[in-house]
Each structure stands twice: as C-alpha cells, then as structure tokens.
Amino acid sequence: MSTIYGMQRANGDWFTLEDNGTRNMPLFRTIHGALMARLRHFGMLLFKPVLVDRHSLNQLSTSSLGRNLAFWFIDDPFSSLERQMKKGGSKLISSAGNEKMQKAKK
C-alpha cells in the first residue's frame, strides 16, 4: 500500500464532505498536498494530515461513518475539493462489510 494521508481532528474525527447522502473523504498522496488543501478549505483548519493505513481503513469501514463513505484522491490541493469530487477523478469505493477497496475511474 502506498502512502496515503487523510485529515483528522485531535478527537479522532475524520474530515468528510457530504454529497447526496454520501460522505466523501478526501485523500492525499503527500503531507504537503494535505496541508495546502487545508489552507484553501477553511473547514479543514482544525484537522491535521494523518497517515491512513490498513488499521485506519478497517476502523472507518466498521464505524457508522463507513456505511455511506467514499474515498477520493485529491490531485490538485489548490482547487476546490467539492469541484474535484463532482467532476470525477480517482475514487476508491468502499462498501460496508467489504474490506477490499477497488480502484475505479469515474
């Protein structure tokens, strides 16, 4: 598994955006990308970049958040997160009870 970062608060909450009943979790390939996105999106100011590993993914998939959760790779941290998710891009699909993640292009 390559290095992936998500944004997490000190209390353990993960940063997600809601769209049509689905929680979308932005993922970043570098800490720098995550920090730059945090500067651009004021809702992320209380979050810090955290390494997303297998343990984190398992916890997310078994939590109440995991039922309607989609993971998105953010390629350009300087543009709008919402716009990147709506226009398509790299999406990792997670379904409840399925620990395998499939890479799909939208």
Short mmCIF file of N, CA and C in Angstrom, two decimals:
data_model
loop_
_atom_site.label_atom_id
_atom_site.label_comp_id
_atom_site.label_asym_id
_atom_site.label_seq_id
_atom_site.Cartn_x
_atom_site.Cartn_y
_atom_site.Cartn_z
N MET A 1 0.84 -1.16 0.00
CA MET A 1 0.00 0.00 0.00
C MET A 1 0.90 1.23 0.00
N SER A 2 0.61 2.17 -0.87
CA SER A 2 1.40 3.39 -0.92
C SER A 2 0.97 4.34 0.20
N THR A 3 1.72 5.40 0.39
CA THR A 3 1.44 6.36 1.44
C THR A 3 0.22 7.21 1.07
N ILE A 4 -0.74 7.24 1.98
CA ILE A 4 -1.98 8.00 1.78
C ILE A 4 -2.26 8.78 3.07
N TYR A 5 -2.69 10.02 2.91
CA TYR A 5 -2.99 10.86 4.06
C TYR A 5 -4.44 11.32 4.03
N GLY A 6 -5.06 11.34 5.20
CA GLY A 6 -6.38 11.92 5.38
C GLY A 6 -6.27 13.01 6.42
N MET A 7 -7.35 13.73 6.62
CA MET A 7 -7.34 14.81 7.60
C MET A 7 -8.15 14.39 8.82
N GLN A 8 -7.50 14.46 10.00
CA GLN A 8 -8.13 14.01 11.24
C GLN A 8 -8.00 15.06 12.32
N ARG A 9 -9.06 15.21 13.12
CA ARG A 9 -9.04 16.11 14.27
C ARG A 9 -8.41 15.43 15.46
N ALA A 10 -8.07 16.20 16.48
CA ALA A 10 -7.45 15.65 17.69
C ALA A 10 -8.36 14.64 18.39
N ASN A 11 -9.68 14.79 18.26
CA ASN A 11 -10.60 13.86 18.92
C ASN A 11 -10.83 12.58 18.10
N GLY A 12 -10.18 12.46 16.95
CA GLY A 12 -10.27 11.25 16.14
C GLY A 12 -11.24 11.33 14.98
N ASP A 13 -12.02 12.41 14.88
CA ASP A 13 -12.95 12.58 13.76
C ASP A 13 -12.18 12.80 12.46
N TRP A 14 -12.67 12.20 11.38
CA TRP A 14 -12.07 12.37 10.06
C TRP A 14 -12.84 13.43 9.29
N PHE A 15 -12.14 14.19 8.47
CA PHE A 15 -12.77 15.22 7.64
C PHE A 15 -13.46 14.55 6.45
N THR A 16 -14.75 14.84 6.28
CA THR A 16 -15.51 14.35 5.13
C THR A 16 -16.41 15.47 4.63
N LEU A 17 -16.81 15.35 3.38
CA LEU A 17 -17.78 16.26 2.77
C LEU A 17 -18.98 15.43 2.38
N GLU A 18 -20.17 15.97 2.60
CA GLU A 18 -21.38 15.23 2.24
C GLU A 18 -21.90 15.67 0.88
N ASP A 19 -22.31 14.69 0.08
CA ASP A 19 -22.89 14.96 -1.23
C ASP A 19 -23.93 13.89 -1.54
N ASN A 20 -25.19 14.28 -1.60
CA ASN A 20 -26.30 13.36 -1.91
C ASN A 20 -26.34 12.15 -0.98
N GLY A 21 -26.15 12.38 0.31
CA GLY A 21 -26.24 11.30 1.29
C GLY A 21 -25.00 10.45 1.44
N THR A 22 -23.97 10.74 0.67
CA THR A 22 -22.71 10.00 0.75
C THR A 22 -21.65 10.90 1.38
N ARG A 23 -20.92 10.33 2.33
CA ARG A 23 -19.80 11.05 2.93
C ARG A 23 -18.57 10.79 2.07
N ASN A 24 -17.92 11.85 1.63
CA ASN A 24 -16.73 11.75 0.79
C ASN A 24 -15.50 12.17 1.58
N MET A 25 -14.55 11.27 1.68
CA MET A 25 -13.32 11.55 2.43
C MET A 25 -12.20 11.82 1.45
N PRO A 26 -11.67 13.06 1.45
CA PRO A 26 -10.56 13.34 0.55
C PRO A 26 -9.27 12.70 1.07
N LEU A 27 -8.51 12.12 0.17
CA LEU A 27 -7.22 11.51 0.48
C LEU A 27 -6.14 12.21 -0.32
N PHE A 28 -4.95 12.28 0.24
CA PHE A 28 -3.85 12.98 -0.38
C PHE A 28 -2.64 12.07 -0.48
N ARG A 29 -1.86 12.24 -1.52
CA ARG A 29 -0.67 11.42 -1.73
C ARG A 29 0.52 11.93 -0.92
N THR A 30 0.50 13.20 -0.51
CA THR A 30 1.61 13.79 0.26
C THR A 30 1.06 14.63 1.42
N ILE A 31 1.89 14.81 2.43
CA ILE A 31 1.52 15.70 3.54
C ILE A 31 1.42 17.12 3.02
N HIS A 32 2.32 17.50 2.14
CA HIS A 32 2.31 18.85 1.58
C HIS A 32 0.97 19.14 0.88
N GLY A 33 0.49 18.20 0.09
CA GLY A 33 -0.81 18.37 -0.58
C GLY A 33 -1.94 18.54 0.42
N ALA A 34 -1.91 17.77 1.49
CA ALA A 34 -2.95 17.87 2.52
C ALA A 34 -2.89 19.23 3.22
N LEU A 35 -1.69 19.69 3.52
CA LEU A 35 -1.55 21.00 4.18
C LEU A 35 -1.99 22.14 3.27
N MET A 36 -1.68 22.05 1.99
CA MET A 36 -2.10 23.09 1.05
C MET A 36 -3.63 23.12 0.90
N ALA A 37 -4.25 21.94 0.86
CA ALA A 37 -5.71 21.87 0.77
C ALA A 37 -6.34 22.44 2.04
N ARG A 38 -5.71 22.20 3.18
CA ARG A 38 -6.22 22.73 4.45
C ARG A 38 -6.22 24.26 4.45
N LEU A 39 -5.20 24.84 3.87
CA LEU A 39 -5.15 26.30 3.79
C LEU A 39 -6.24 26.86 2.89
N ARG A 40 -6.61 26.11 1.87
CA ARG A 40 -7.60 26.57 0.89
C ARG A 40 -9.04 26.35 1.39
N HIS A 41 -9.27 25.29 2.15
CA HIS A 41 -10.61 24.92 2.60
C HIS A 41 -10.72 25.19 4.10
N PHE A 42 -11.44 26.26 4.48
CA PHE A 42 -11.47 26.68 5.89
C PHE A 42 -12.05 25.62 6.82
N GLY A 43 -12.87 24.71 6.32
CA GLY A 43 -13.45 23.66 7.16
C GLY A 43 -12.43 22.65 7.64
N MET A 44 -11.24 22.66 7.04
CA MET A 44 -10.20 21.71 7.41
C MET A 44 -9.18 22.30 8.39
N LEU A 45 -9.35 23.54 8.82
CA LEU A 45 -8.34 24.19 9.65
C LEU A 45 -8.10 23.49 10.98
N LEU A 46 -9.09 22.81 11.52
CA LEU A 46 -8.93 22.10 12.80
C LEU A 46 -8.43 20.67 12.61
N PHE A 47 -8.14 20.29 11.40
CA PHE A 47 -7.69 18.94 11.08
C PHE A 47 -6.21 18.96 10.72
N LYS A 48 -5.54 17.82 10.93
CA LYS A 48 -4.14 17.71 10.54
C LYS A 48 -3.97 16.45 9.68
N PRO A 49 -2.96 16.46 8.81
CA PRO A 49 -2.72 15.27 7.98
C PRO A 49 -2.28 14.09 8.83
N VAL A 50 -2.92 12.95 8.60
CA VAL A 50 -2.59 11.72 9.32
C VAL A 50 -2.47 10.59 8.30
N LEU A 51 -1.48 9.75 8.50
CA LEU A 51 -1.29 8.60 7.63
C LEU A 51 -2.50 7.67 7.72
N VAL A 52 -3.06 7.31 6.59
CA VAL A 52 -4.18 6.38 6.54
C VAL A 52 -3.60 5.01 6.21
N ASP A 53 -3.68 4.10 7.18
CA ASP A 53 -3.14 2.76 6.99
C ASP A 53 -4.28 1.73 7.03
N ARG A 54 -3.94 0.48 6.97
CA ARG A 54 -4.96 -0.58 6.99
C ARG A 54 -5.82 -0.52 8.25
N HIS A 55 -5.18 -0.26 9.37
CA HIS A 55 -5.92 -0.19 10.63
C HIS A 55 -6.96 0.94 10.58
N SER A 56 -6.56 2.09 10.07
CA SER A 56 -7.49 3.22 9.95
C SER A 56 -8.65 2.88 9.01
N LEU A 57 -8.33 2.26 7.88
CA LEU A 57 -9.38 1.89 6.93
C LEU A 57 -10.35 0.88 7.53
N ASN A 58 -9.84 -0.08 8.28
CA ASN A 58 -10.72 -1.06 8.94
C ASN A 58 -11.61 -0.38 9.96
N GLN A 59 -11.06 0.57 10.73
CA GLN A 59 -11.88 1.29 11.70
C GLN A 59 -12.96 2.11 11.01
N LEU A 60 -12.60 2.76 9.91
CA LEU A 60 -13.57 3.57 9.17
C LEU A 60 -14.68 2.70 8.58
N SER A 61 -14.32 1.55 8.05
CA SER A 61 -15.32 0.70 7.40
C SER A 61 -16.28 0.07 8.40
N THR A 62 -15.85 -0.09 9.66
CA THR A 62 -16.74 -0.69 10.67
C THR A 62 -17.47 0.37 11.48
N SER A 63 -17.13 1.63 11.33
CA SER A 63 -17.82 2.68 12.08
C SER A 63 -19.13 3.04 11.39
N SER A 64 -19.93 3.84 12.07
CA SER A 64 -21.20 4.28 11.47
C SER A 64 -20.94 5.14 10.25
N LEU A 65 -19.81 5.79 10.20
CA LEU A 65 -19.44 6.61 9.04
C LEU A 65 -19.18 5.74 7.81
N GLY A 66 -18.73 4.51 8.01
CA GLY A 66 -18.34 3.64 6.92
C GLY A 66 -19.46 3.14 6.03
N ARG A 67 -20.71 3.26 6.48
CA ARG A 67 -21.84 2.76 5.67
C ARG A 67 -22.00 3.50 4.36
N ASN A 68 -21.83 4.80 4.38
CA ASN A 68 -22.00 5.63 3.19
C ASN A 68 -20.75 6.46 2.95
N LEU A 69 -19.61 5.82 2.92
CA LEU A 69 -18.35 6.54 2.82
C LEU A 69 -17.64 6.21 1.52
N ALA A 70 -17.22 7.24 0.81
CA ALA A 70 -16.41 7.08 -0.40
C ALA A 70 -15.09 7.81 -0.20
N PHE A 71 -14.03 7.27 -0.72
CA PHE A 71 -12.70 7.88 -0.60
C PHE A 71 -12.30 8.46 -1.95
N TRP A 72 -11.78 9.68 -1.93
CA TRP A 72 -11.38 10.37 -3.17
C TRP A 72 -9.93 10.81 -3.07
N PHE A 73 -9.14 10.51 -4.09
CA PHE A 73 -7.79 11.08 -4.18
C PHE A 73 -7.91 12.49 -4.73
N ILE A 74 -7.33 13.43 -4.03
CA ILE A 74 -7.32 14.81 -4.46
C ILE A 74 -6.00 15.06 -5.17
N ASP A 75 -6.09 15.33 -6.47
CA ASP A 75 -4.88 15.51 -7.28
C ASP A 75 -4.35 16.94 -7.20
N ASP A 76 -5.23 17.92 -7.09
CA ASP A 76 -4.81 19.32 -7.05
C ASP A 76 -5.30 19.96 -5.76
N PRO A 77 -4.43 20.06 -4.74
CA PRO A 77 -4.87 20.60 -3.45
C PRO A 77 -5.22 22.09 -3.49
N PHE A 78 -4.90 22.78 -4.58
CA PHE A 78 -5.18 24.21 -4.67
C PHE A 78 -6.56 24.51 -5.24
N SER A 79 -7.21 23.53 -5.81
CA SER A 79 -8.55 23.77 -6.34
C SER A 79 -9.61 23.30 -5.34
N SER A 80 -10.85 23.61 -5.62
CA SER A 80 -11.96 23.28 -4.74
C SER A 80 -12.11 21.76 -4.59
N LEU A 81 -12.21 21.29 -3.35
CA LEU A 81 -12.39 19.86 -3.11
C LEU A 81 -13.71 19.38 -3.68
N GLU A 82 -14.77 20.18 -3.46
CA GLU A 82 -16.09 19.80 -3.95
C GLU A 82 -16.10 19.69 -5.47
N ARG A 83 -15.46 20.63 -6.14
CA ARG A 83 -15.43 20.63 -7.59
C ARG A 83 -14.67 19.40 -8.12
N GLN A 84 -13.58 19.06 -7.48
CA GLN A 84 -12.81 17.89 -7.91
C GLN A 84 -13.62 16.61 -7.77
N MET A 85 -14.40 16.51 -6.69
CA MET A 85 -15.20 15.31 -6.48
C MET A 85 -16.37 15.23 -7.46
N LYS A 86 -16.94 16.39 -7.81
CA LYS A 86 -18.08 16.40 -8.73
C LYS A 86 -17.66 16.13 -10.18
N LYS A 87 -16.47 16.62 -10.56
CA LYS A 87 -16.05 16.45 -11.95
C LYS A 87 -15.49 15.06 -12.22
N GLY A 88 -15.32 14.30 -11.17
CA GLY A 88 -14.78 12.94 -11.34
C GLY A 88 -13.31 12.94 -11.02
N GLY A 89 -12.72 11.80 -11.11
CA GLY A 89 -11.32 11.66 -10.77
C GLY A 89 -11.10 10.31 -10.15
N SER A 90 -10.05 10.17 -9.39
CA SER A 90 -9.73 8.89 -8.78
C SER A 90 -10.59 8.68 -7.54
N LYS A 91 -11.42 7.67 -7.58
CA LYS A 91 -12.29 7.36 -6.45
C LYS A 91 -12.01 5.93 -6.01
N LEU A 92 -11.85 5.76 -4.73
CA LEU A 92 -11.74 4.43 -4.14
C LEU A 92 -13.09 4.12 -3.53
N ILE A 93 -13.68 3.00 -3.89
CA ILE A 93 -15.02 2.68 -3.42
C ILE A 93 -14.91 1.71 -2.25
N SER A 94 -15.62 2.02 -1.18
CA SER A 94 -15.68 1.15 -0.02
C SER A 94 -17.13 0.83 0.28
N SER A 95 -17.42 -0.43 0.49
CA SER A 95 -18.78 -0.79 0.87
C SER A 95 -18.75 -1.46 2.23
N ALA A 96 -19.82 -1.32 2.99
CA ALA A 96 -19.89 -1.88 4.34
C ALA A 96 -19.74 -3.39 4.28
N GLY A 97 -18.91 -3.92 5.18
CA GLY A 97 -18.70 -5.35 5.24
C GLY A 97 -17.70 -5.86 4.22
N ASN A 98 -17.18 -5.02 3.35
CA ASN A 98 -16.23 -5.43 2.34
C ASN A 98 -14.94 -4.68 2.60
N GLU A 99 -13.90 -5.38 3.05
CA GLU A 99 -12.65 -4.71 3.39
C GLU A 99 -11.79 -4.45 2.16
N LYS A 100 -12.12 -5.05 1.04
CA LYS A 100 -11.36 -4.80 -0.17
C LYS A 100 -11.78 -3.48 -0.76
N MET A 101 -10.85 -2.76 -1.26
CA MET A 101 -11.15 -1.49 -1.90
C MET A 101 -10.77 -1.62 -3.37
N GLN A 102 -11.67 -1.20 -4.24
CA GLN A 102 -11.44 -1.31 -5.65
C GLN A 102 -11.19 0.07 -6.21
N LYS A 103 -10.24 0.17 -7.11
CA LYS A 103 -9.96 1.44 -7.73
C LYS A 103 -10.86 1.59 -8.94
N ALA A 104 -11.49 2.71 -9.06
CA ALA A 104 -12.41 2.95 -10.18
C ALA A 104 -12.16 4.35 -10.72
N LYS A 105 -12.42 4.54 -11.97
CA LYS A 105 -12.38 5.86 -12.59
C LYS A 105 -13.79 6.28 -12.86
N LYS A 106 -14.11 7.49 -12.50
CA LYS A 106 -15.44 7.98 -12.73
C LYS A 106 -15.47 8.85 -13.95
#
